[in-house]
Tab-separated table of C-alpha atoms and ligand atoms in Angstrom:
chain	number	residue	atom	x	y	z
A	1	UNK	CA	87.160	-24.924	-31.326
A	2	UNK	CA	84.940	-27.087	-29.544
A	3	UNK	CA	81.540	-27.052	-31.368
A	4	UNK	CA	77.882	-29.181	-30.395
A	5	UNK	CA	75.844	-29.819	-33.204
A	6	UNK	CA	72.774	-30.890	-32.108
A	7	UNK	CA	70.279	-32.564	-34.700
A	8	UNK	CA	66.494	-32.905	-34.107
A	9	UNK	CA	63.612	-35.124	-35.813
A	10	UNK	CA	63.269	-33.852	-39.368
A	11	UNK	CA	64.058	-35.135	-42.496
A	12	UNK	CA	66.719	-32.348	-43.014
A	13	UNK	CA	68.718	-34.134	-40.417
A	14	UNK	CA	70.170	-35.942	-43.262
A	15	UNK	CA	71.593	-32.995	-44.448
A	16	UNK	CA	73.221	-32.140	-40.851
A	17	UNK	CA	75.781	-34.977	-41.624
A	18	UNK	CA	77.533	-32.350	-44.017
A	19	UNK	CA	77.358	-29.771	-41.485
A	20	UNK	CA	79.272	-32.241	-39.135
A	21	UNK	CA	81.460	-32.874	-41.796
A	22	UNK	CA	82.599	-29.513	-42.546
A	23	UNK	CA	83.314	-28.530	-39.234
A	24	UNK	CA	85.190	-31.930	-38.582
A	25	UNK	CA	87.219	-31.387	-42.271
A	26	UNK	CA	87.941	-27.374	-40.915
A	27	UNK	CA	89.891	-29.125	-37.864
A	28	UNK	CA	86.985	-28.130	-35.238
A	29	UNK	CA	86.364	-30.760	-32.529
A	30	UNK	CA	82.612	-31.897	-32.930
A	31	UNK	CA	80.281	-33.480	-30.683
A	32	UNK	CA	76.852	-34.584	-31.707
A	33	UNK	CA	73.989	-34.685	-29.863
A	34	UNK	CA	70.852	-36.180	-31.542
A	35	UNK	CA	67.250	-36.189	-30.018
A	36	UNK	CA	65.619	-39.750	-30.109
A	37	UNK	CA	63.530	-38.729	-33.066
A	38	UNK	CA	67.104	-36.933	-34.837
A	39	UNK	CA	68.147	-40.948	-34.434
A	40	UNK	CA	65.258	-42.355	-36.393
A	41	UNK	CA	66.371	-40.032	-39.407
A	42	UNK	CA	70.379	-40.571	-39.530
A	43	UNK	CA	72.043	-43.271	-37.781
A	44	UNK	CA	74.476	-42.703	-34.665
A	45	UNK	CA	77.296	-45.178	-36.593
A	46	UNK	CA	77.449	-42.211	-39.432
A	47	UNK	CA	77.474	-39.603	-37.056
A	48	UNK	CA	80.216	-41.376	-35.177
A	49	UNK	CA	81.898	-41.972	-38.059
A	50	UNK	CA	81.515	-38.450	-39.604
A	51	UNK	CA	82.640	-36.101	-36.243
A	52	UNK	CA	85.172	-38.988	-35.220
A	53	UNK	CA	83.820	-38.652	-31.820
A	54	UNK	CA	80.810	-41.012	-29.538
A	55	UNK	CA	77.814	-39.660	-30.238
A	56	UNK	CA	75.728	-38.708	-27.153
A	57	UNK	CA	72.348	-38.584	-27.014
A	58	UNK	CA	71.072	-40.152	-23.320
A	59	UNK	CA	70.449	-37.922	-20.181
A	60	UNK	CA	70.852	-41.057	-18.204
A	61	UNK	CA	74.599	-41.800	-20.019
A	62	UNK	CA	77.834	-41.069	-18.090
A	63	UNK	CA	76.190	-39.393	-15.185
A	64	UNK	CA	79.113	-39.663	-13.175
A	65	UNK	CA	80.431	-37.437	-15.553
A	66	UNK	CA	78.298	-34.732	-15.103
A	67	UNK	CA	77.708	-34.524	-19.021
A	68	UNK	CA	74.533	-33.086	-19.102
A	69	UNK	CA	76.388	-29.864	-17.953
A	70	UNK	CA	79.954	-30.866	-19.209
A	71	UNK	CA	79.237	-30.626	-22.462
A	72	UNK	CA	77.506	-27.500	-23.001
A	73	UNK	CA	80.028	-25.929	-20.429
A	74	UNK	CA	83.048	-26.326	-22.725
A	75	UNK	CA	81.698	-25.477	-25.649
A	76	UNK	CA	83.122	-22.757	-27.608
A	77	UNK	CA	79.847	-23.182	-30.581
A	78	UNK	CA	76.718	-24.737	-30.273
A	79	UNK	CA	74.464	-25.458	-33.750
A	80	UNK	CA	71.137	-26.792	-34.211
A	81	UNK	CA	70.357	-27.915	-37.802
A	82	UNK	CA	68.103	-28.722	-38.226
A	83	UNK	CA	65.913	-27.385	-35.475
A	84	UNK	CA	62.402	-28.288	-35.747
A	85	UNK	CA	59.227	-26.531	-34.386
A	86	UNK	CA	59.269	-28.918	-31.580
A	87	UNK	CA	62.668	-27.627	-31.109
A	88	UNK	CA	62.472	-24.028	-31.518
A	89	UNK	CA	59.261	-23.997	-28.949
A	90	UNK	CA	61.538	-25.855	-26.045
A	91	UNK	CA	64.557	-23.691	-26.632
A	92	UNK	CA	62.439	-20.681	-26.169
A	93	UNK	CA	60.433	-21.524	-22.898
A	94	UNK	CA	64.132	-23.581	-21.971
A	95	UNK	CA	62.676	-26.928	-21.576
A	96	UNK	CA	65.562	-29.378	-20.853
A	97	UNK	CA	64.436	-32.997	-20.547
A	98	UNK	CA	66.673	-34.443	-23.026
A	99	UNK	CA	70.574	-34.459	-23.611
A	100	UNK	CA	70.482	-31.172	-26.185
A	101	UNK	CA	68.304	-29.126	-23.627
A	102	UNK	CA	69.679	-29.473	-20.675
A	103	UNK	CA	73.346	-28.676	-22.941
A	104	UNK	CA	72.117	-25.847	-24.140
A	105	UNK	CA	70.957	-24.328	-20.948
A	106	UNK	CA	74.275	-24.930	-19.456
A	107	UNK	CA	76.337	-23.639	-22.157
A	108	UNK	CA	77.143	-19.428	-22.210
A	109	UNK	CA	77.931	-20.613	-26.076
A	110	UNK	CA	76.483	-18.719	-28.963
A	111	UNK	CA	73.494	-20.831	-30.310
A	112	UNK	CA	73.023	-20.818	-33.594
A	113	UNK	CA	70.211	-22.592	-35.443
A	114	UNK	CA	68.894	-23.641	-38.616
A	115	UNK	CA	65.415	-24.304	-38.651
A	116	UNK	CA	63.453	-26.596	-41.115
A	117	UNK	CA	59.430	-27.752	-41.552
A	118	UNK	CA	56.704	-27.522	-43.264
A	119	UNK	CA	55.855	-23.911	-44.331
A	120	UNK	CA	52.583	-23.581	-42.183
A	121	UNK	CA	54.573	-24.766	-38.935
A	122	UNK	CA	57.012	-22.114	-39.842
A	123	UNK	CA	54.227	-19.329	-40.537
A	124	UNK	CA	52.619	-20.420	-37.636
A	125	UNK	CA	52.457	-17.461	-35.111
A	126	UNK	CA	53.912	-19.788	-32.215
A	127	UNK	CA	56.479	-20.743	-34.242
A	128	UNK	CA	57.022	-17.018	-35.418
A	129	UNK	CA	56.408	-15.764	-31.899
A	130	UNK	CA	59.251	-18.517	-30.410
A	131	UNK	CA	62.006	-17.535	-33.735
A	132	UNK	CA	61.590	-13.617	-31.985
A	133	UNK	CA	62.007	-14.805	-28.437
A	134	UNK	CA	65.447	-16.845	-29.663
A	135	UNK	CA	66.777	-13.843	-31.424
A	136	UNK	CA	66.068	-11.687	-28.703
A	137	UNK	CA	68.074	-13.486	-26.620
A	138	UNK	CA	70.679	-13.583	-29.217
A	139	UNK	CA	70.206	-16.418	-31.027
A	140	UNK	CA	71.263	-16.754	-34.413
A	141	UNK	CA	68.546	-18.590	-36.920
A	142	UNK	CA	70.005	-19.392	-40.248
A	143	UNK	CA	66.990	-19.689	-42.827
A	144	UNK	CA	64.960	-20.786	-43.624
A	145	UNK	CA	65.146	-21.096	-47.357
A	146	UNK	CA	62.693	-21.089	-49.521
A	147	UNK	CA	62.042	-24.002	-52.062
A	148	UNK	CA	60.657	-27.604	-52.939
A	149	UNK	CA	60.043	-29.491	-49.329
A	150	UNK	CA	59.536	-32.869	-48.108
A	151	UNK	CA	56.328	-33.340	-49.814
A	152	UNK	CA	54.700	-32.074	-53.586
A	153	UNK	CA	54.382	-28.265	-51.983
A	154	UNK	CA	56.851	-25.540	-51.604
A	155	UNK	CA	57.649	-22.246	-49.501
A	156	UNK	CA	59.435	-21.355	-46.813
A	157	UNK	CA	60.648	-24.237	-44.670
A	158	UNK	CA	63.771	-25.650	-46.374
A	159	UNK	CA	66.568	-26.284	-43.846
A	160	UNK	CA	69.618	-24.019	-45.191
A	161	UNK	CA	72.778	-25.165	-47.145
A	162	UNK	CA	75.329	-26.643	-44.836
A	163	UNK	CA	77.953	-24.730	-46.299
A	164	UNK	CA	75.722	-21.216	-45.187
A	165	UNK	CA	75.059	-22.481	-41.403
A	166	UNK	CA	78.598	-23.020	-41.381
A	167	UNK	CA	79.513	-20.256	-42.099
A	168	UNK	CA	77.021	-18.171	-39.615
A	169	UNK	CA	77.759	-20.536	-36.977
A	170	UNK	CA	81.841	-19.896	-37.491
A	171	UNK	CA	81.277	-16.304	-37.570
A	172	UNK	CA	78.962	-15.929	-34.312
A	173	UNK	CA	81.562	-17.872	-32.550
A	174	UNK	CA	84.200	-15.590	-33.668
A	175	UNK	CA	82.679	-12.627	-33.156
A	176	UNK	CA	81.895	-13.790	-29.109
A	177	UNK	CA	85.311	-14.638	-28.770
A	178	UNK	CA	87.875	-13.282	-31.184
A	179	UNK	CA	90.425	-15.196	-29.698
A	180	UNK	CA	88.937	-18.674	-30.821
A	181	UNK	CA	90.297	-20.011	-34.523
A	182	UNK	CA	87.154	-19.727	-37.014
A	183	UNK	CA	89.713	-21.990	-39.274
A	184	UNK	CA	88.260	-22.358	-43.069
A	185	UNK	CA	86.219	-25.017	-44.648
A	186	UNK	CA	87.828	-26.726	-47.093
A	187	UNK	CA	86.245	-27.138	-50.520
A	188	UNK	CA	86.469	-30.650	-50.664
A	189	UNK	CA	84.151	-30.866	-47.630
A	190	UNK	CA	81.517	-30.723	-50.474
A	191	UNK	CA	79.274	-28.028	-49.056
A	192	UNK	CA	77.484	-25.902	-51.243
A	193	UNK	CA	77.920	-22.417	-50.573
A	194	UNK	CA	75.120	-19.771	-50.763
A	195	UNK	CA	75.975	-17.670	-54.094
A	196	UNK	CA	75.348	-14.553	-51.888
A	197	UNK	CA	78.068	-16.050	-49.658
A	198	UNK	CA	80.841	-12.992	-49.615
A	199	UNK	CA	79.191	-10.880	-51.920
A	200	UNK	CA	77.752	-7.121	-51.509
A	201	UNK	CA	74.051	-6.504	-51.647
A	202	UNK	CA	72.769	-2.887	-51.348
A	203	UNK	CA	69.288	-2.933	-50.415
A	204	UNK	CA	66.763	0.340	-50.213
A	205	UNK	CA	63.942	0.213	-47.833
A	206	UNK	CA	61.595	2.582	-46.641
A	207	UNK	CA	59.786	5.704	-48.243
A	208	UNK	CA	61.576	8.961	-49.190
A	209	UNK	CA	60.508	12.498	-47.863
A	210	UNK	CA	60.040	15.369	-49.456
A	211	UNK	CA	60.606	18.718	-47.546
A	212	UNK	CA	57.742	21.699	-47.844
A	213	UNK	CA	59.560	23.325	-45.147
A	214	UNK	CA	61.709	22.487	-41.887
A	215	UNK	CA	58.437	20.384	-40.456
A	216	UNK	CA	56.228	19.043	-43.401
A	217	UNK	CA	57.171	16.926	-46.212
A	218	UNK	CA	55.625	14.781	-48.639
A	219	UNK	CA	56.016	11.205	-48.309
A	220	UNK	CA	54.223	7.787	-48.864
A	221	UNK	CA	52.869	4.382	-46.782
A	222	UNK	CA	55.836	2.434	-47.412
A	223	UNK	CA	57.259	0.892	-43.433
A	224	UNK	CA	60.340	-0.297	-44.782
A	225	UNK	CA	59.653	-3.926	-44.114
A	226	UNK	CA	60.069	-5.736	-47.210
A	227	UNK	CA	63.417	-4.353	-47.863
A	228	UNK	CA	64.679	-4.785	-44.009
A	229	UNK	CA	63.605	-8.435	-44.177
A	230	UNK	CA	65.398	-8.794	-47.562
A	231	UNK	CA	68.642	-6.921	-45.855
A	232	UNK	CA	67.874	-10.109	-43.196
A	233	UNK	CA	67.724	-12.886	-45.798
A	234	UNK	CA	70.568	-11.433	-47.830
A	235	UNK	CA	72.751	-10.901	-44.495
A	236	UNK	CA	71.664	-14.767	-43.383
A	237	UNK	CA	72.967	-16.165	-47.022
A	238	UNK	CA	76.469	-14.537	-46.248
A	239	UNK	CA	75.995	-11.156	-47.907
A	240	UNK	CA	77.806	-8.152	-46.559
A	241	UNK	CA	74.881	-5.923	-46.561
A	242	UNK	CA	74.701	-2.175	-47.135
A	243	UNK	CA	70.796	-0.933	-46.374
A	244	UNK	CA	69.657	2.358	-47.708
A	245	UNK	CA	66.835	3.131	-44.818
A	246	UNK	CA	64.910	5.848	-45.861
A	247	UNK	CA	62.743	6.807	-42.589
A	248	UNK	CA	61.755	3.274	-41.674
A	249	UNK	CA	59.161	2.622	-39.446
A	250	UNK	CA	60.624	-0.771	-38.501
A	251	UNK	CA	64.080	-1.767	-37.217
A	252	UNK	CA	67.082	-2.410	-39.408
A	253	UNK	CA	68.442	-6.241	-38.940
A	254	UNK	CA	71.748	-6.480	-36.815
A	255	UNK	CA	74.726	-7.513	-38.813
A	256	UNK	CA	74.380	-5.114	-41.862
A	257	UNK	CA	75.778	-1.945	-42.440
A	258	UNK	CA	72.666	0.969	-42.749
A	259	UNK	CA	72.992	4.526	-44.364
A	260	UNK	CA	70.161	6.920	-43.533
A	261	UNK	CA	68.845	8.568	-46.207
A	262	UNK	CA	65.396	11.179	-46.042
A	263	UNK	CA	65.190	12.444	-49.696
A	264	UNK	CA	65.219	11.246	-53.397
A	265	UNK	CA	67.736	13.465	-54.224
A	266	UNK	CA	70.026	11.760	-50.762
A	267	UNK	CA	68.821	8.218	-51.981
A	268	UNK	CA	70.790	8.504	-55.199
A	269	UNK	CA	73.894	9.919	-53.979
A	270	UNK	CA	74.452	7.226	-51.495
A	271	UNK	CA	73.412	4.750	-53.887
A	272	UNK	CA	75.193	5.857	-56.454
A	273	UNK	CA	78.251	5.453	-54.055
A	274	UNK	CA	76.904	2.307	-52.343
A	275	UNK	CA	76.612	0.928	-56.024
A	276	UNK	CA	80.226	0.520	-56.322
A	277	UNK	CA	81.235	-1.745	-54.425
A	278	UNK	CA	78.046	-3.786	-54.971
A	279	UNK	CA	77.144	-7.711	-56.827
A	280	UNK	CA	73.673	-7.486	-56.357
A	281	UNK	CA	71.394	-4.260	-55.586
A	282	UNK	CA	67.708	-4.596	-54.867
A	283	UNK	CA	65.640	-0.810	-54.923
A	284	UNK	CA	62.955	-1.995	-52.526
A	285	UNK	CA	61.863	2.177	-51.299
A	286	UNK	CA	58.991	4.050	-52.119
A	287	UNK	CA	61.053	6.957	-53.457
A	288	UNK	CA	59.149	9.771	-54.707
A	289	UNK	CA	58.764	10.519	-58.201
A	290	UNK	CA	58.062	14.540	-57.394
A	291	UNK	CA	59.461	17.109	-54.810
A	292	UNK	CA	57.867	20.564	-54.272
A	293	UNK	CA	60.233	22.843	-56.779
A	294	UNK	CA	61.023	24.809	-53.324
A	295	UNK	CA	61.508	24.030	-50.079
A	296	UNK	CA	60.855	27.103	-47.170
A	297	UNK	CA	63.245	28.087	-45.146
A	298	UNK	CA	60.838	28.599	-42.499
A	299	UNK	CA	57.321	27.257	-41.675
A	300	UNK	CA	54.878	28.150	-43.812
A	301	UNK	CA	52.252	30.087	-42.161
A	302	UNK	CA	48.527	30.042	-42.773
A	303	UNK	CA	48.259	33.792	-42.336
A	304	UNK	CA	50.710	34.057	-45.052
A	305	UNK	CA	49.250	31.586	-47.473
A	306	UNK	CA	45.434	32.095	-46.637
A	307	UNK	CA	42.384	29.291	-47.497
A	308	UNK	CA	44.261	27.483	-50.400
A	309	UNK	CA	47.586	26.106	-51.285
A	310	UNK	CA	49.015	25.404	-54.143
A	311	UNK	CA	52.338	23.284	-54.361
A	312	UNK	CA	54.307	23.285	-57.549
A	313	UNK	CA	56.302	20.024	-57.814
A	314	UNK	CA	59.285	18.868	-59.983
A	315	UNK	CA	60.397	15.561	-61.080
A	316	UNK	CA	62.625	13.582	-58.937
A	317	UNK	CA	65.346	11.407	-60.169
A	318	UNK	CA	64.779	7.997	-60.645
A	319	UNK	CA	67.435	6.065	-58.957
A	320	UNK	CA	66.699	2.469	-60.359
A	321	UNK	CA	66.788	3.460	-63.906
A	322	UNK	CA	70.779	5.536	-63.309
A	323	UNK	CA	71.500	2.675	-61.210
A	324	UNK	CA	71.199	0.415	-64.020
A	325	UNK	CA	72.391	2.959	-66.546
A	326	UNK	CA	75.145	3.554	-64.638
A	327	UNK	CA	76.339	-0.050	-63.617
A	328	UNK	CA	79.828	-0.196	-62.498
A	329	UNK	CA	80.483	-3.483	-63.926
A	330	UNK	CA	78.331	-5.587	-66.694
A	331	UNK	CA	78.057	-8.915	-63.830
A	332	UNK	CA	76.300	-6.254	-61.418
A	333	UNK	CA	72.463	-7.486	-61.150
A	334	UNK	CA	69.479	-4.417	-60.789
A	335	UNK	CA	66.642	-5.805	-58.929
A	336	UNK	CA	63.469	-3.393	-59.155
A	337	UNK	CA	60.466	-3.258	-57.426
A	338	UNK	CA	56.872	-2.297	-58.503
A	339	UNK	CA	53.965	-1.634	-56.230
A	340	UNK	CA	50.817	-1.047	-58.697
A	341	UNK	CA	47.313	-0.859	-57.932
A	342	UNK	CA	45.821	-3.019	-60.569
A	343	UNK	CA	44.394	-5.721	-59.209
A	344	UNK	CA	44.025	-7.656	-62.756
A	345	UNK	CA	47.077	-10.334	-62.820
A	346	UNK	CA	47.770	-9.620	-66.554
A	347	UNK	CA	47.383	-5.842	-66.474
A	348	UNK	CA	49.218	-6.017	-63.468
A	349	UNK	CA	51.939	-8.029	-65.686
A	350	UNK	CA	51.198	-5.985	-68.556
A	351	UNK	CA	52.231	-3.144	-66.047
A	352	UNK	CA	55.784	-4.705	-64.556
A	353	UNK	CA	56.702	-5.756	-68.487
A	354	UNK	CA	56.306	-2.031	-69.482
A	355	UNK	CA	58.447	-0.905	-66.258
A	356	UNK	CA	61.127	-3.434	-66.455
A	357	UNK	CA	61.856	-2.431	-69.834
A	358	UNK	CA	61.869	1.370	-69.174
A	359	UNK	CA	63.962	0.997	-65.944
A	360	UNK	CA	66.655	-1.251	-67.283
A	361	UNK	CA	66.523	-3.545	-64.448
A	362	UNK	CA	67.535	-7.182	-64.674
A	363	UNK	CA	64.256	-8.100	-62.227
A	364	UNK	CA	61.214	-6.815	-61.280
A	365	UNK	CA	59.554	-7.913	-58.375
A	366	UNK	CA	55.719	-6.795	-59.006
A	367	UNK	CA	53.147	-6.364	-55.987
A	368	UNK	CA	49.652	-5.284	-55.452
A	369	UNK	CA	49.028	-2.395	-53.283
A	370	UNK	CA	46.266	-0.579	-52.171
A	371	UNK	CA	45.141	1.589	-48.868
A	372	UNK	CA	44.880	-1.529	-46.778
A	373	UNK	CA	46.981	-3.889	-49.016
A	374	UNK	CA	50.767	-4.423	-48.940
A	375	UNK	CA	52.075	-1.942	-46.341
A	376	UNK	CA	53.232	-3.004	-43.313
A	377	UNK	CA	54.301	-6.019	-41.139
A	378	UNK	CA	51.361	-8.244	-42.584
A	379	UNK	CA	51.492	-10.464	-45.648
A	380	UNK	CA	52.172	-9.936	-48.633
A	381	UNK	CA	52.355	-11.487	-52.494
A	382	UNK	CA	54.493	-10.785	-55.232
A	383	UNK	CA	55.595	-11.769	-58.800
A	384	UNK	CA	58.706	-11.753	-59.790
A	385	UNK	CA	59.975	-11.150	-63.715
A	386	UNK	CA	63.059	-10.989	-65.995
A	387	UNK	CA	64.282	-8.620	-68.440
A	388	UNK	CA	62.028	-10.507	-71.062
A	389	UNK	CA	59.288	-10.141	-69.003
A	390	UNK	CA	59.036	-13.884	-67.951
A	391	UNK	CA	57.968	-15.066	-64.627
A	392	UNK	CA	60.172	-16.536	-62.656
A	393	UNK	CA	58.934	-16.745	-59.256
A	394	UNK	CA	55.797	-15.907	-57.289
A	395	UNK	CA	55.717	-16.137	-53.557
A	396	UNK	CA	52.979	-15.259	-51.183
A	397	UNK	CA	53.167	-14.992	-47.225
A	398	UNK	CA	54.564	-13.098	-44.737
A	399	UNK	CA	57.173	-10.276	-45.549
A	400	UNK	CA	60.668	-12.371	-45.038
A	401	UNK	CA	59.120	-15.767	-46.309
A	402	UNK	CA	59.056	-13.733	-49.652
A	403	UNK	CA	62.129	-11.642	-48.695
A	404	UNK	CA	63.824	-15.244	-49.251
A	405	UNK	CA	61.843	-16.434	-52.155
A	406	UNK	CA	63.090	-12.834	-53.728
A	407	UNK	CA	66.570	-13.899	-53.473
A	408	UNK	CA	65.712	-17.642	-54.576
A	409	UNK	CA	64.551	-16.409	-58.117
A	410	UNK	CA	67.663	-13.468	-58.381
A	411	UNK	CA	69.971	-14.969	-57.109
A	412	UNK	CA	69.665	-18.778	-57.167
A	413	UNK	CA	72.493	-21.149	-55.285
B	501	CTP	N1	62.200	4.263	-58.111
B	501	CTP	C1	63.376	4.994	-58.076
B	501	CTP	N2	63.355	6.345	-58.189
B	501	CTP	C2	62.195	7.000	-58.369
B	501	CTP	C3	60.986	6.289	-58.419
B	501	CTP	C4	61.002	4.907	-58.294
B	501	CTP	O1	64.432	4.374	-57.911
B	501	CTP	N3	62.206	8.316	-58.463
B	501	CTP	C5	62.272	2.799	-58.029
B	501	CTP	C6	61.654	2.163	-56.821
B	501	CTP	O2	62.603	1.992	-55.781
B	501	CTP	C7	61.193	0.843	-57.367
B	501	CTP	C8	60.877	1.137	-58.802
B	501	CTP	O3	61.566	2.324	-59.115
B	501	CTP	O4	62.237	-0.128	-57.341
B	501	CTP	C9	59.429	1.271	-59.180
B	501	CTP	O5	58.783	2.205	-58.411
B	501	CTP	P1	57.277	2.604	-58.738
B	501	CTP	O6	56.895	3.693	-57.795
B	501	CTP	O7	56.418	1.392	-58.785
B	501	CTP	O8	57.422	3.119	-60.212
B	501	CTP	P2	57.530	4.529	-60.826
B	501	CTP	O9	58.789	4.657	-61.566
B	501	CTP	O10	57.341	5.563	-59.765
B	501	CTP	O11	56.372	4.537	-61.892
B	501	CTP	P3	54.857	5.030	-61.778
B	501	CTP	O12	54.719	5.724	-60.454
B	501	CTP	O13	54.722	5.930	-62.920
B	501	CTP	O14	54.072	3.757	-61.882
């Protein structure tokens, strides 16, 4: 297929050369087009070199041509990586006063792009605000990862692995047009893949319900959020994704596969079937640790009960713990999540040491809540530790930042 990779001004565009690369070594017919700045990182001789094609990057070049529209017209793929803030603002108000602009807006391609700065300009509202704008339009954004950047700091920011835009630029073309050859990327192309790449992740998100009768139940704060934007970072690294939504208040990312789920009791049936099939599983729900012992058939009337009510309730299940008591194969990894209210980091610790070891998980990802703390869209901040009760990552920002950081410290590259 024909396939424009346009590279903008960050020092990830370095790393862009082995996107070029793979797609070149895969038999795909690449074009690059670098902004100015994407020129002051990498040099248009190794770009030239590495896609075996001239490298355009001038609006003012072959305008007999037409390229400014050419280009973009017959392309089956295009991919930004890296696409900088800069970037990610013009693509979503359509600015086009350079070569990759004006391609872009003349292209009916899927867009697909990988974006990479500095943790603040990618927590930055605007930049948050133009990332939802792309997607709703249909854009695919690959990453960004979280790890060490540029400078002594890390976070959120990291441009991707070649190998994983790749592969999620391959796959949106494909899935626009089925007729076009996704081809495969050789593994002497040198591209490290994701190790979530091809595996199965069951996720659980959201907060279980407890009937009383057909219109009351017990239930809990949790939105869901956390474990839908870990279903979006583990779907973005490759994953084939099976989410467990228990009455989320927040939409489930495109591309994976959800089972509804109300109850405790409905959790661990589908996860105990989900859990099959699966390499990694992360219990991110609020599940309840009690149901009322019965459930009425019909509403339960005050002129029936009278001034008080007393609810007898029965232990629930714990999924986590039969999860990983009941683990299909040794290599499967638990992931378990703990939302205390302590507020003292080593009870808090003290806390997630005692409930790793009496759950059996493999990882514990440990966060604060309270009634105004840890719910929701907003941000959040976790600790994450290992069967011995080591930490081995802590992340703090907003909910798919540390969605990514999550799978950084369980399941490393
Ligand atoms: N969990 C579960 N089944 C339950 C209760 C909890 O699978 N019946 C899982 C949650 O999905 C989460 C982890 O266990 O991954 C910890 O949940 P949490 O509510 O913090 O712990 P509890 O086991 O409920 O312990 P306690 O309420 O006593 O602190």
């Amino acid at each position: 297929m024909k396939v424009v990779v346009g590279i903008t001004g960050g020092i990830a565009a370095y790393k862009a050369v082995g996107v070029v690369r793979a797609l070149v070594l895969a038999g795909h017919d690449v074009h690059v087009v670098p902004t100015a700045a994407a020129l002051r990182f990498v040099g248009r001789p190794t770009l030239e070199a590495i896609s075996r094609n001239p490298v355009e990057s001038d609006l003012y070049e072959g305008v007999a041509e037409v390229r400014h529209v050419a280009l973009g017209q017959t392309a089956d793929l295009i991919v930004i990586a890296p696409a900088t803030a800069n970037t990610l603002a013009k693509l979503a108000v359509g600015l086009a006063d350079d070569l990759l602009g004006t391609t872009v807006l003349a292209s009916s391609a899927p867009l697909v792009v990988a974006p990479a700065m500095h943790t603040g300009m990618w927590e930055h509202p605007a930049t948050q605000a133009n990332v939802r704008t792309l997607e709703a339009r249909g854009v695919v954004v690959v990453g960004p990862a979280s790890g060490q950047l540029t400078g002594a700091d890390a976070g959120a920011g990291r441009m991707s692995e070649p190998g994983d835009i790749v592969e999620a630029a391959l796959d949106a073309a494909t899935a626009a047009n089925p007729d076009l050859d996704r081809a495969v990327v050789p593994e002497t192309a040198g591209v490290s893949h994701d190790r979530l790449a091809g595996r199965t992740v069951l996720i659980s998100a959201g907060g279980t319900r407890e009937p009383l009768d057909p219109v009351r139940f017990l239930g809990n704060s949790s939105t869901g959020s956390q474990g839908v934007a870990l279903a979006a970072a583990a779907r973005d690294r490759g994953a084939a994704v099976v989410l467990l939504a228990a009455n989320l208040e927040v939409p489930a990312p495109e591309g994976v596969r959800v089972v509804p789920v109300t109850s405790a009791q409905a959790m661990l049936d589908a996860a105990r079937a989900e859990a099959q099939a699966a390499d990694l599983v992360i219990m991110a729900a609020a599940v309840a640790d009690y149901r009322p012992a019965t459930t009425a058939e019909t509403k339960l009337k005050k002129a029936d009960l009278g001034d008080a009510l007393t609810v007898e309730l029965v232990r629930n299940p714990d999924v986590l713990a039969t999860l990983a008591a009941e683990r299909p194969r040794p290599d499967q990894v638990v992931v378990g999540f703990a939302a205390e209210t302590e507020a003292d980091p080593e009870r808090l610790l003290a806390l997630g040491r005692e409930k790793i070891a009496a759950k059996g998980a493999d990882f514990l990802v440990l966060n604060e809540v309270g009634f105004d703390r840890g719910f929701g869209p907003g941000e959040t901040a976790v600790t994450v530790i290992d069967r011995e009760g080591r930490v081995i990552g802590e992340a703090s920002g907003t909910k798919p930042s540390v969605a990514a950081a999550i799978l950084d410290a369980v399941a490393p590259a």
